[in-house]
Amino acid sequence: MRLSHTTLLASLGLACAAIHPARLWATHYNGNVYTLTLDGDKLSITDTLKTCGKMPSWLTFDSETRVLYCSDEDGTADPSTHGSLTAYHALPNGKLHEIASTKTIGGGVNSVIYENGKGDKYLAIAHYEGSAVSTYNLPLEPNAPRKQAFHFHMDHPGAVAQQDSSHPHEVFLDPTGSFLISPDLGADLLRIYSISASDGHLQECPAVNVTFGSGPRHGVFWADDRNKDTQFGQSGRITHQRQVAAVGKTMLYLVNEIGGTMMAFDVAYVRSGCLDLKKEETLVPYTGNKMPEGATPAEIRMVGDTFYVSIRSDQGFKPSDSMVTLDRSKNGSVGLRNKTDAFGKVPRTFAINRAGDLVAIGNQASANVAIVRRDPETGDLGEKVATLQVGEPGKVGSAEGLSSVIWDE
């Protein structure tokens, strides 16, 4: 029997995995960070560490230094409360050794590593309940003070109760590494900062309004002159090319939690030293162009011209929720390709491995990590490779259960 090129690649990938097991880390709101090992089709927990405060929520990995950073979601905007940021040295076997920790503004839900023009590194954190964005110098020192903090206040509440105050939900970078963007779910804004090439300081640029009641959550950049395998805005892998004049056609794609929509923005680098965003399209990233009642988009990832969005609480594959795959056309518009099984409830986050042949889905409420096959040629998501219960399940709609997953690479 003659094997297709795609089948052969998949077979080779399995053979390599058998020789070199893959490793992942996952956080759980129970206060643990887990080291996972994927050996062929077997996924197992190989280490558990009680760490990262009361509510570990997000992991960011610096593969150059093999330092993993964990943000703790505990705390609010009340200064009497706080969260934490913890740094670990990642050993070759995936086990973590804590090297530094410091208090932060409360509610840290997402982070990204960025650089100045000299290669010095910093970490930015989005604080959901803390209504803020903060930054830290890297490498993190024990009890390190913040480098900067931006606190946000709303004069009037938003469209729904969830928009009672400012809620930054993510921080991510543009393709040049010169700008940082934070979707504010509470204020219906995209907050934009330019990064100083000399000292890494963030300078506020004019924020961009998102349709009232949308609740922007996560986003990714697309640029036509970059390696199509780069996942802009999420991986923390920052380009050293900071000449914005060298950037060709650039677009920003945003998923909105409350409105259940996905938006496309044309991006321009303007003389003011900031970004100009022009909305080009709004669509519903779901079959029938309608989001099921109670369902919300959560995470968005991109490889080349293919987008992936996790959908929470749609029960598209009962008792599991869904992943949707979308395609970008040459004019920048987006169309739905298909819907596939998330193999768990409430897929809060997911991560695509560097080879592009596996996707790790972190299902919050069912508290399981599902590894799904991805075809590197077509971008299609396929069969389940493995799944593993990681900590106790959580209640849908609560800050319980699995909170994040990331590959060790």
mmCIF file of C-alpha atoms in Angstrom:
data_model
loop_
_atom_site.group_PDB
_atom_site.id
_atom_site.type_symbol
_atom_site.label_atom_id
_atom_site.label_comp_id
_atom_site.label_asym_id
_atom_site.label_seq_id
_atom_site.Cartn_x
_atom_site.Cartn_y
_atom_site.Cartn_z
ATOM 1 C CA MET A 1 0.000 0.000 0.000
ATOM 2 C CA ARG A 2 1.368 3.394 -0.968
ATOM 3 C CA LEU A 3 1.236 6.032 1.779
ATOM 4 C CA SER A 4 0.273 9.626 1.024
ATOM 5 C CA HIS A 5 2.759 12.394 1.770
ATOM 6 C CA THR A 6 0.607 13.605 4.658
ATOM 7 C CA THR A 7 0.238 10.095 6.112
ATOM 8 C CA LEU A 8 3.969 9.552 5.855
ATOM 9 C CA LEU A 9 4.684 12.817 7.697
ATOM 10 C CA ALA A 10 2.234 11.864 10.427
ATOM 11 C CA SER A 11 3.869 8.447 10.775
ATOM 12 C CA LEU A 12 7.311 10.002 11.004
ATOM 13 C CA GLY A 13 5.981 12.422 13.620
ATOM 14 C CA LEU A 14 4.707 9.530 15.737
ATOM 15 C CA ALA A 15 8.047 7.754 15.387
ATOM 16 C CA CYS A 16 9.921 10.865 16.565
ATOM 17 C CA ALA A 17 7.502 11.297 19.446
ATOM 18 C CA ALA A 18 8.178 7.726 20.503
ATOM 19 C CA ILE A 19 11.894 8.460 20.642
ATOM 20 C CA HIS A 20 11.619 11.918 22.143
ATOM 21 C CA PRO A 21 8.558 12.315 24.387
ATOM 22 C CA ALA A 22 6.976 15.770 24.262
ATOM 23 C CA ARG A 23 6.442 17.769 27.425
ATOM 24 C CA LEU A 24 3.818 20.285 28.427
ATOM 25 C CA TRP A 25 2.876 22.317 31.482
ATOM 26 C CA ALA A 26 -0.620 23.052 32.710
ATOM 27 C CA THR A 27 -2.038 25.247 35.470
ATOM 28 C CA HIS A 28 -5.114 24.570 37.555
ATOM 29 C CA TYR A 29 -7.079 26.909 39.773
ATOM 30 C CA ASN A 30 -6.471 24.434 42.615
ATOM 31 C CA GLY A 31 -3.020 26.008 43.067
ATOM 32 C CA ASN A 32 -0.938 23.471 41.162
ATOM 33 C CA VAL A 33 1.321 23.581 38.117
ATOM 34 C CA TYR A 34 1.605 20.200 36.387
ATOM 35 C CA THR A 35 4.331 18.771 34.157
ATOM 36 C CA LEU A 36 2.855 16.478 31.497
ATOM 37 C CA THR A 37 4.619 13.999 29.226
ATOM 38 C CA LEU A 38 3.260 12.834 25.875
ATOM 39 C CA ASP A 39 4.897 9.551 24.867
ATOM 40 C CA GLY A 40 3.318 8.314 21.650
ATOM 41 C CA ASP A 41 -0.400 8.163 22.445
ATOM 42 C CA LYS A 42 0.062 8.169 26.219
ATOM 43 C CA LEU A 43 -0.275 11.420 28.170
ATOM 44 C CA SER A 44 0.706 11.378 31.833
ATOM 45 C CA ILE A 45 1.431 13.679 34.776
ATOM 46 C CA THR A 46 5.126 13.427 35.651
ATOM 47 C CA ASP A 47 5.358 16.185 38.252
ATOM 48 C CA THR A 48 3.012 18.320 40.368
ATOM 49 C CA LEU A 49 4.086 21.528 42.091
ATOM 50 C CA LYS A 50 1.998 23.495 44.576
ATOM 51 C CA THR A 51 2.947 27.031 43.572
ATOM 52 C CA CYS A 52 1.985 30.280 41.834
ATOM 53 C CA GLY A 53 -0.358 31.617 44.504
ATOM 54 C CA LYS A 54 -3.952 30.623 45.091
ATOM 55 C CA MET A 55 -5.103 30.760 41.451
ATOM 56 C CA PRO A 56 -2.439 29.867 38.848
ATOM 57 C CA SER A 57 -3.916 31.105 35.580
ATOM 58 C CA TRP A 58 -1.361 31.561 32.797
ATOM 59 C CA LEU A 59 2.068 30.314 31.705
ATOM 60 C CA THR A 60 4.610 32.058 29.450
ATOM 61 C CA PHE A 61 7.818 30.257 28.494
ATOM 62 C CA ASP A 62 11.142 31.798 27.511
ATOM 63 C CA SER A 63 12.725 28.949 25.552
ATOM 64 C CA GLU A 64 16.072 30.789 25.227
ATOM 65 C CA THR A 65 16.639 30.858 28.988
ATOM 66 C CA ARG A 66 14.333 27.920 29.811
ATOM 67 C CA VAL A 67 12.512 30.058 32.337
ATOM 68 C CA LEU A 68 8.766 29.600 32.807
ATOM 69 C CA TYR A 69 6.636 32.431 34.206
ATOM 70 C CA CYS A 70 3.339 31.799 36.007
ATOM 71 C CA SER A 71 0.711 34.484 36.703
ATOM 72 C CA ASP A 72 -1.661 34.142 39.643
ATOM 73 C CA GLU A 73 -5.236 35.395 39.144
ATOM 74 C CA ASP A 74 -5.923 35.965 42.826
ATOM 75 C CA GLY A 75 -6.801 39.491 43.980
ATOM 76 C CA THR A 76 -8.767 42.441 42.618
ATOM 77 C CA ALA A 77 -8.293 46.140 41.895
ATOM 78 C CA ASP A 78 -8.381 46.726 45.648
ATOM 79 C CA PRO A 79 -4.721 47.427 46.569
ATOM 80 C CA SER A 80 -5.166 45.472 49.813
ATOM 81 C CA THR A 81 -5.352 42.335 47.654
ATOM 82 C CA HIS A 82 -2.764 41.053 45.225
ATOM 83 C CA GLY A 83 -1.733 38.268 42.915
ATOM 84 C CA SER A 84 1.725 36.983 42.168
ATOM 85 C CA LEU A 85 4.267 36.320 39.432
ATOM 86 C CA THR A 86 6.598 33.336 39.803
ATOM 87 C CA ALA A 87 9.615 32.311 37.708
ATOM 88 C CA TYR A 88 10.897 28.738 37.397
ATOM 89 C CA HIS A 89 13.908 27.145 35.797
ATOM 90 C CA ALA A 90 12.631 24.311 33.608
ATOM 91 C CA LEU A 91 14.815 21.217 33.848
ATOM 92 C CA PRO A 92 15.289 18.974 30.787
ATOM 93 C CA ASN A 93 12.755 16.485 32.211
ATOM 94 C CA GLY A 94 10.150 19.252 32.532
ATOM 95 C CA LYS A 95 10.337 19.540 36.301
ATOM 96 C CA LEU A 96 10.292 23.094 37.632
ATOM 97 C CA HIS A 97 12.596 24.739 40.149
ATOM 98 C CA GLU A 98 11.342 28.056 41.562
ATOM 99 C CA ILE A 99 13.896 30.846 41.252
ATOM 100 C CA ALA A 100 11.917 34.021 42.047
ATOM 101 C CA SER A 101 8.489 35.296 43.020
ATOM 102 C CA THR A 102 6.928 38.707 43.572
ATOM 103 C CA LYS A 103 3.569 40.234 44.434
ATOM 104 C CA THR A 104 1.539 41.759 41.593
ATOM 105 C CA ILE A 105 -1.661 43.663 41.013
ATOM 106 C CA GLY A 106 -4.584 41.263 41.405
ATOM 107 C CA GLY A 107 -6.226 39.280 38.654
ATOM 108 C CA GLY A 108 -3.307 38.391 36.370
ATOM 109 C CA VAL A 109 -4.796 36.328 33.507
ATOM 110 C CA ASN A 110 -2.289 36.579 30.662
ATOM 111 C CA SER A 111 1.307 37.622 29.980
ATOM 112 C CA VAL A 112 3.815 38.096 27.169
ATOM 113 C CA ILE A 113 7.582 38.594 26.930
ATOM 114 C CA TYR A 114 8.810 41.585 24.930
ATOM 115 C CA GLU A 115 12.173 43.232 24.221
ATOM 116 C CA ASN A 116 13.737 46.608 23.673
ATOM 117 C CA GLY A 117 16.045 47.344 20.743
ATOM 118 C CA LYS A 118 19.054 45.974 22.620
ATOM 119 C CA GLY A 119 17.520 42.591 23.374
ATOM 120 C CA ASP A 120 16.724 43.285 27.043
ATOM 121 C CA LYS A 121 13.601 41.373 28.075
ATOM 122 C CA TYR A 122 10.474 42.352 29.988
ATOM 123 C CA LEU A 123 7.173 40.722 30.903
ATOM 124 C CA ALA A 124 3.776 42.410 30.557
ATOM 125 C CA ILE A 125 0.718 41.135 32.447
ATOM 126 C CA ALA A 126 -2.997 41.718 31.812
ATOM 127 C CA HIS A 127 -4.917 41.995 35.108
ATOM 128 C CA TYR A 128 -8.596 41.175 34.587
ATOM 129 C CA GLU A 129 -10.002 41.846 38.063
ATOM 130 C CA GLY A 130 -7.185 44.282 38.772
ATOM 131 C CA SER A 131 -8.234 46.542 35.850
ATOM 132 C CA ALA A 132 -4.616 47.108 34.895
ATOM 133 C CA VAL A 133 -1.613 46.257 32.745
ATOM 134 C CA SER A 134 1.768 45.942 34.475
ATOM 135 C CA THR A 135 5.350 45.198 33.403
ATOM 136 C CA TYR A 136 8.450 43.679 35.006
ATOM 137 C CA ASN A 137 12.125 43.563 34.159
ATOM 138 C CA LEU A 138 13.528 40.142 33.279
ATOM 139 C CA PRO A 139 15.123 38.062 34.570
ATOM 140 C CA LEU A 140 12.709 38.289 37.490
ATOM 141 C CA GLU A 141 14.326 38.902 40.862
ATOM 142 C CA PRO A 142 12.773 37.852 44.196
ATOM 143 C CA ASN A 143 10.266 40.479 45.390
ATOM 144 C CA ALA A 144 10.993 42.583 42.292
ATOM 145 C CA PRO A 145 9.080 45.881 42.008
ATOM 146 C CA ARG A 146 6.949 46.617 38.975
ATOM 147 C CA LYS A 147 8.581 48.440 36.109
ATOM 148 C CA GLN A 148 5.297 50.124 35.113
ATOM 149 C CA ALA A 149 1.593 49.918 35.927
ATOM 150 C CA PHE A 150 -1.383 51.304 33.993
ATOM 151 C CA HIS A 151 -4.639 51.415 35.963
ATOM 152 C CA PHE A 152 -7.950 51.842 34.144
ATOM 153 C CA HIS A 153 -11.264 53.299 35.296
ATOM 154 C CA MET A 154 -14.674 53.443 33.601
ATOM 155 C CA ASP A 155 -17.040 56.366 34.034
ATOM 156 C CA HIS A 156 -20.041 54.245 33.053
ATOM 157 C CA PRO A 157 -20.688 50.494 33.081
ATOM 158 C CA GLY A 158 -20.820 48.595 29.802
ATOM 159 C CA ALA A 159 -23.621 46.704 28.104
ATOM 160 C CA VAL A 160 -23.763 43.749 30.513
ATOM 161 C CA ALA A 161 -22.978 43.074 34.173
ATOM 162 C CA GLN A 162 -19.653 41.501 33.186
ATOM 163 C CA GLN A 163 -18.594 44.959 31.983
ATOM 164 C CA ASP A 164 -18.887 46.606 35.382
ATOM 165 C CA SER A 165 -15.263 47.730 35.195
ATOM 166 C CA SER A 166 -12.189 47.593 32.998
ATOM 167 C CA HIS A 167 -11.082 43.981 32.376
ATOM 168 C CA PRO A 168 -7.887 43.598 30.316
ATOM 169 C CA HIS A 169 -7.883 39.970 29.187
ATOM 170 C CA GLU A 170 -4.674 39.586 27.187
ATOM 171 C CA VAL A 171 -1.418 41.259 26.185
ATOM 172 C CA PHE A 172 0.180 40.428 22.832
ATOM 173 C CA LEU A 173 2.667 41.867 20.345
ATOM 174 C CA ASP A 174 2.492 43.173 16.797
ATOM 175 C CA PRO A 175 4.698 41.430 14.170
ATOM 176 C CA THR A 176 7.560 43.923 14.637
ATOM 177 C CA GLY A 177 7.708 43.556 18.420
ATOM 178 C CA SER A 178 7.360 47.346 18.650
ATOM 179 C CA PHE A 179 3.789 47.516 19.959
ATOM 180 C CA LEU A 180 1.811 45.805 22.704
ATOM 181 C CA ILE A 181 -1.982 45.427 22.494
ATOM 182 C CA SER A 182 -4.397 44.599 25.309
ATOM 183 C CA PRO A 183 -8.068 43.764 24.610
ATOM 184 C CA ASP A 184 -10.152 45.253 27.425
ATOM 185 C CA LEU A 185 -13.268 43.087 27.771
ATOM 186 C CA GLY A 186 -14.941 45.439 30.234
ATOM 187 C CA ALA A 187 -14.354 48.726 28.433
ATOM 188 C CA ASP A 188 -14.804 47.495 24.819
ATOM 189 C CA LEU A 189 -11.363 48.861 23.918
ATOM 190 C CA LEU A 190 -8.121 47.771 22.340
ATOM 191 C CA ARG A 191 -5.463 49.441 24.446
ATOM 192 C CA ILE A 192 -2.257 50.065 22.476
ATOM 193 C CA TYR A 193 1.280 50.805 23.685
ATOM 194 C CA SER A 194 4.459 51.562 21.793
ATOM 195 C CA ILE A 195 7.595 49.927 23.206
ATOM 196 C CA SER A 196 10.629 52.143 23.724
ATOM 197 C CA ALA A 197 13.604 50.700 21.848
ATOM 198 C CA SER A 198 15.973 52.185 24.432
ATOM 199 C CA ASP A 199 14.556 51.050 27.775
ATOM 200 C CA GLY A 200 11.431 48.943 27.111
ATOM 201 C CA HIS A 201 9.067 51.514 28.605
ATOM 202 C CA LEU A 202 5.491 51.392 27.332
ATOM 203 C CA GLN A 203 4.013 54.611 25.961
ATOM 204 C CA GLU A 204 0.220 54.829 25.679
ATOM 205 C CA CYS A 205 -1.210 55.278 22.197
ATOM 206 C CA PRO A 206 -4.838 56.211 21.461
ATOM 207 C CA ALA A 207 -7.096 53.254 22.295
ATOM 208 C CA VAL A 208 -9.357 51.800 19.620
ATOM 209 C CA ASN A 209 -13.080 51.463 20.295
ATOM 210 C CA VAL A 210 -14.651 48.072 19.728
ATOM 211 C CA THR A 211 -18.409 47.782 19.129
ATOM 212 C CA PHE A 212 -20.340 48.405 22.368
ATOM 213 C CA GLY A 213 -21.108 45.158 24.175
ATOM 214 C CA SER A 214 -18.539 43.088 22.251
ATOM 215 C CA GLY A 215 -16.228 42.263 25.141
ATOM 216 C CA PRO A 216 -12.902 41.818 23.292
ATOM 217 C CA ARG A 217 -10.954 38.874 24.704
ATOM 218 C CA HIS A 218 -7.990 37.646 22.594
ATOM 219 C CA GLY A 219 -6.368 38.535 19.274
ATOM 220 C CA VAL A 220 -3.653 37.650 16.745
ATOM 221 C CA PHE A 221 -1.763 39.566 14.063
ATOM 222 C CA TRP A 222 -1.286 38.436 10.478
ATOM 223 C CA ALA A 223 1.455 39.885 8.254
ATOM 224 C CA ASP A 224 2.146 38.932 4.641
ATOM 225 C CA ASP A 225 5.940 39.155 4.764
ATOM 226 C CA ARG A 226 6.508 36.865 7.703
ATOM 227 C CA ASN A 227 7.102 33.142 8.107
ATOM 228 C CA LYS A 228 3.617 31.674 7.805
ATOM 229 C CA ASP A 229 4.277 29.291 10.683
ATOM 230 C CA THR A 230 4.754 32.138 13.142
ATOM 231 C CA GLN A 231 1.899 32.613 15.595
ATOM 232 C CA PHE A 232 2.023 36.357 16.078
ATOM 233 C CA GLY A 233 0.982 37.828 19.383
ATOM 234 C CA GLN A 234 0.907 34.721 21.528
ATOM 235 C CA SER A 235 4.073 32.680 21.578
ATOM 236 C CA GLY A 236 6.376 35.346 23.012
ATOM 237 C CA ARG A 237 8.874 34.679 20.203
ATOM 238 C CA ILE A 238 9.802 38.229 19.298
ATOM 239 C CA THR A 239 11.361 39.301 16.044
ATOM 240 C CA HIS A 240 14.508 41.402 16.286
ATOM 241 C CA GLN A 241 13.479 43.307 13.141
ATOM 242 C CA ARG A 242 11.966 46.500 14.497
ATOM 243 C CA GLN A 243 11.821 48.586 11.323
ATOM 244 C CA VAL A 244 8.096 49.083 10.864
ATOM 245 C CA ALA A 245 8.693 50.385 7.341
ATOM 246 C CA ALA A 246 9.703 46.842 6.381
ATOM 247 C CA VAL A 247 6.309 45.439 7.356
ATOM 248 C CA GLY A 248 3.945 44.746 4.494
ATOM 249 C CA LYS A 249 0.200 44.178 4.680
ATOM 250 C CA THR A 250 -0.730 43.647 8.327
ATOM 251 C CA MET A 251 -4.064 42.756 9.910
ATOM 252 C CA LEU A 252 -5.362 42.134 13.414
ATOM 253 C CA TYR A 253 -7.989 39.476 14.114
ATOM 254 C CA LEU A 254 -9.944 39.712 17.372
ATOM 255 C CA VAL A 255 -12.433 37.414 19.107
ATOM 256 C CA ASN A 256 -15.093 38.993 21.300
ATOM 257 C CA GLU A 257 -16.401 36.980 24.244
ATOM 258 C CA ILE A 258 -19.638 38.806 25.002
ATOM 259 C CA GLY A 259 -20.748 39.617 21.461
ATOM 260 C CA GLY A 260 -19.738 36.185 20.177
ATOM 261 C CA THR A 261 -18.022 37.684 17.154
ATOM 262 C CA MET A 262 -14.681 37.821 15.358
ATOM 263 C CA MET A 263 -13.385 41.082 13.857
ATOM 264 C CA ALA A 264 -10.727 41.880 11.273
ATOM 265 C CA PHE A 265 -8.811 45.167 11.386
ATOM 266 C CA ASP A 266 -6.488 46.634 8.786
ATOM 267 C CA VAL A 267 -3.297 47.822 10.520
ATOM 268 C CA ALA A 268 -1.264 50.873 9.509
ATOM 269 C CA TYR A 269 2.012 52.098 11.012
ATOM 270 C CA VAL A 270 1.608 55.875 11.094
ATOM 271 C CA ARG A 271 3.993 58.813 11.490
ATOM 272 C CA SER A 272 2.720 59.509 15.020
ATOM 273 C CA GLY A 273 4.571 56.405 16.176
ATOM 274 C CA CYS A 274 1.397 54.492 16.972
ATOM 275 C CA LEU A 275 -0.879 52.036 15.197
ATOM 276 C CA ASP A 276 -3.971 52.943 13.201
ATOM 277 C CA LEU A 277 -6.629 50.208 13.139
ATOM 278 C CA LYS A 278 -9.531 50.206 10.705
ATOM 279 C CA LYS A 279 -12.256 47.585 11.139
ATOM 280 C CA GLU A 280 -12.865 45.690 7.901
ATOM 281 C CA GLU A 281 -15.160 42.834 8.877
ATOM 282 C CA THR A 282 -17.284 41.362 11.666
ATOM 283 C CA LEU A 283 -18.454 37.753 11.561
ATOM 284 C CA VAL A 284 -19.713 35.017 13.867
ATOM 285 C CA PRO A 285 -17.079 32.262 14.025
ATOM 286 C CA TYR A 286 -19.592 29.433 14.112
ATOM 287 C CA THR A 287 -21.712 27.259 11.866
ATOM 288 C CA GLY A 288 -24.808 28.970 10.514
ATOM 289 C CA ASN A 289 -23.262 32.351 11.391
ATOM 290 C CA LYS A 290 -24.954 32.149 14.778
ATOM 291 C CA MET A 291 -23.418 31.456 18.182
ATOM 292 C CA PRO A 292 -25.493 29.052 20.326
ATOM 293 C CA GLU A 293 -27.138 30.585 23.371
ATOM 294 C CA GLY A 294 -24.677 30.690 26.257
ATOM 295 C CA ALA A 295 -21.679 29.857 24.066
ATOM 296 C CA THR A 296 -18.662 32.184 23.827
ATOM 297 C CA PRO A 297 -15.425 32.325 21.808
ATOM 298 C CA ALA A 298 -12.395 31.987 24.074
ATOM 299 C CA GLU A 299 -8.958 31.526 22.506
ATOM 300 C CA ILE A 300 -7.714 32.302 18.983
ATOM 301 C CA ARG A 301 -4.548 30.961 17.345
ATOM 302 C CA MET A 302 -3.181 31.284 13.838
ATOM 303 C CA VAL A 303 -0.846 29.328 11.582
ATOM 304 C CA GLY A 304 -0.329 30.820 8.132
ATOM 305 C CA ASP A 305 -3.767 31.720 6.744
ATOM 306 C CA THR A 306 -5.649 29.350 9.038
ATOM 307 C CA PHE A 307 -7.307 30.444 12.286
ATOM 308 C CA TYR A 308 -8.495 28.320 15.195
ATOM 309 C CA VAL A 309 -11.021 29.494 17.795
ATOM 310 C CA SER A 310 -12.150 27.536 20.838
ATOM 311 C CA ILE A 311 -15.859 27.777 21.679
ATOM 312 C CA ARG A 312 -16.948 27.396 25.279
ATOM 313 C CA SER A 313 -20.286 25.876 26.333
ATOM 314 C CA ASP A 314 -21.714 25.260 22.842
ATOM 315 C CA GLN A 315 -21.978 21.505 23.480
ATOM 316 C CA GLY A 316 -21.294 21.001 19.785
ATOM 317 C CA PHE A 317 -20.130 17.431 20.460
ATOM 318 C CA LYS A 318 -22.091 16.559 23.600
ATOM 319 C CA PRO A 319 -20.904 16.348 26.280
ATOM 320 C CA SER A 320 -17.937 18.211 24.770
ATOM 321 C CA ASP A 321 -17.591 21.703 23.309
ATOM 322 C CA SER A 322 -16.036 22.717 20.001
ATOM 323 C CA MET A 323 -13.055 24.029 18.093
ATOM 324 C CA VAL A 324 -13.692 25.931 14.865
ATOM 325 C CA THR A 325 -11.269 26.294 11.968
ATOM 326 C CA LEU A 326 -11.459 29.349 9.705
ATOM 327 C CA ASP A 327 -9.625 30.410 6.547
ATOM 328 C CA ARG A 328 -8.315 33.815 5.537
ATOM 329 C CA SER A 329 -8.849 34.809 1.914
ATOM 330 C CA LYS A 330 -6.437 36.958 -0.103
ATOM 331 C CA ASN A 331 -8.470 40.099 0.635
ATOM 332 C CA GLY A 332 -8.297 39.480 4.390
ATOM 333 C CA SER A 333 -11.867 38.296 4.921
ATOM 334 C CA VAL A 334 -12.473 35.154 6.944
ATOM 335 C CA GLY A 335 -14.719 32.164 6.323
ATOM 336 C CA LEU A 336 -15.595 29.152 8.441
ATOM 337 C CA ARG A 337 -14.103 25.834 7.332
ATOM 338 C CA ASN A 338 -15.451 23.398 9.904
ATOM 339 C CA LYS A 339 -16.199 22.584 13.521
ATOM 340 C CA THR A 340 -14.437 19.792 15.431
ATOM 341 C CA ASP A 341 -14.505 18.164 18.854
ATOM 342 C CA ALA A 342 -12.689 19.860 21.773
ATOM 343 C CA PHE A 343 -12.893 16.564 23.720
ATOM 344 C CA GLY A 344 -13.896 18.357 26.903
ATOM 345 C CA LYS A 345 -15.980 21.125 28.457
ATOM 346 C CA VAL A 346 -15.073 24.829 28.311
ATOM 347 C CA PRO A 347 -11.887 24.939 26.179
ATOM 348 C CA ARG A 348 -10.418 28.041 27.818
ATOM 349 C CA THR A 349 -7.102 27.802 26.020
ATOM 350 C CA PHE A 350 -5.151 25.697 23.553
ATOM 351 C CA ALA A 351 -1.643 25.588 22.109
ATOM 352 C CA ILE A 352 -0.234 24.380 18.779
ATOM 353 C CA ASN A 353 3.161 22.710 18.882
ATOM 354 C CA ARG A 354 6.084 24.040 16.849
ATOM 355 C CA ALA A 355 5.911 21.209 14.304
ATOM 356 C CA GLY A 356 2.275 22.112 13.714
ATOM 357 C CA ASP A 357 1.080 18.515 13.919
ATOM 358 C CA LEU A 358 -0.433 18.507 17.419
ATOM 359 C CA VAL A 359 -2.802 20.765 19.362
ATOM 360 C CA ALA A 360 -3.097 20.677 23.155
ATOM 361 C CA ILE A 361 -6.571 21.775 24.277
ATOM 362 C CA GLY A 362 -7.020 22.876 27.881
ATOM 363 C CA ASN A 363 -10.633 22.225 28.861
ATOM 364 C CA GLN A 364 -11.371 24.200 32.006
ATOM 365 C CA ALA A 365 -14.606 22.725 33.386
ATOM 366 C CA SER A 366 -13.796 19.085 32.635
ATOM 367 C CA ALA A 367 -10.187 19.783 33.744
ATOM 368 C CA ASN A 368 -8.595 17.676 31.034
ATOM 369 C CA VAL A 369 -5.889 18.233 28.454
ATOM 370 C CA ALA A 370 -6.751 16.742 25.062
ATOM 371 C CA ILE A 371 -4.065 16.250 22.410
ATOM 372 C CA VAL A 372 -5.508 16.431 18.896
ATOM 373 C CA ARG A 373 -3.845 15.641 15.589
ATOM 374 C CA ARG A 374 -3.347 18.561 13.156
ATOM 375 C CA ASP A 375 -2.464 18.122 9.474
ATOM 376 C CA PRO A 376 0.469 20.514 8.798
ATOM 377 C CA GLU A 377 -0.394 20.674 5.092
ATOM 378 C CA THR A 378 -4.142 21.322 5.220
ATOM 379 C CA GLY A 379 -4.452 22.740 8.738
ATOM 380 C CA ASP A 380 -7.326 20.372 9.515
ATOM 381 C CA LEU A 381 -7.799 19.190 13.088
ATOM 382 C CA GLY A 382 -8.296 15.444 13.305
ATOM 383 C CA GLU A 383 -8.401 12.563 15.714
ATOM 384 C CA LYS A 384 -7.757 12.610 19.430
ATOM 385 C CA VAL A 385 -4.263 11.347 20.230
ATOM 386 C CA ALA A 386 -4.592 11.343 24.009
ATOM 387 C CA THR A 387 -6.525 12.905 26.849
ATOM 388 C CA LEU A 388 -5.777 13.234 30.554
ATOM 389 C CA GLN A 389 -7.614 14.414 33.639
ATOM 390 C CA VAL A 390 -5.492 17.136 35.283
ATOM 391 C CA GLY A 391 -6.890 18.093 38.681
ATOM 392 C CA GLU A 392 -10.517 18.117 39.692
ATOM 393 C CA PRO A 393 -13.284 19.360 37.327
ATOM 394 C CA GLY A 394 -14.683 22.858 37.795
ATOM 395 C CA LYS A 395 -18.133 24.370 37.636
ATOM 396 C CA VAL A 396 -19.017 25.935 34.276
ATOM 397 C CA GLY A 397 -18.895 29.735 34.549
ATOM 398 C CA SER A 398 -16.644 29.780 37.609
ATOM 399 C CA ALA A 399 -12.903 30.306 38.149
ATOM 400 C CA GLU A 400 -12.420 26.600 38.801
ATOM 401 C CA GLY A 401 -10.728 23.812 36.896
ATOM 402 C CA LEU A 402 -7.863 23.818 34.397
ATOM 403 C CA SER A 403 -6.655 27.305 33.502
ATOM 404 C CA SER A 404 -3.860 27.007 30.897
ATOM 405 C CA VAL A 405 -1.642 24.635 28.927
ATOM 406 C CA ILE A 406 1.631 25.237 27.054
ATOM 407 C CA TRP A 407 4.221 23.123 25.192
ATOM 408 C CA ASP A 408 7.794 22.845 26.450
ATOM 409 C CA GLU A 409 9.485 24.142 23.284
#
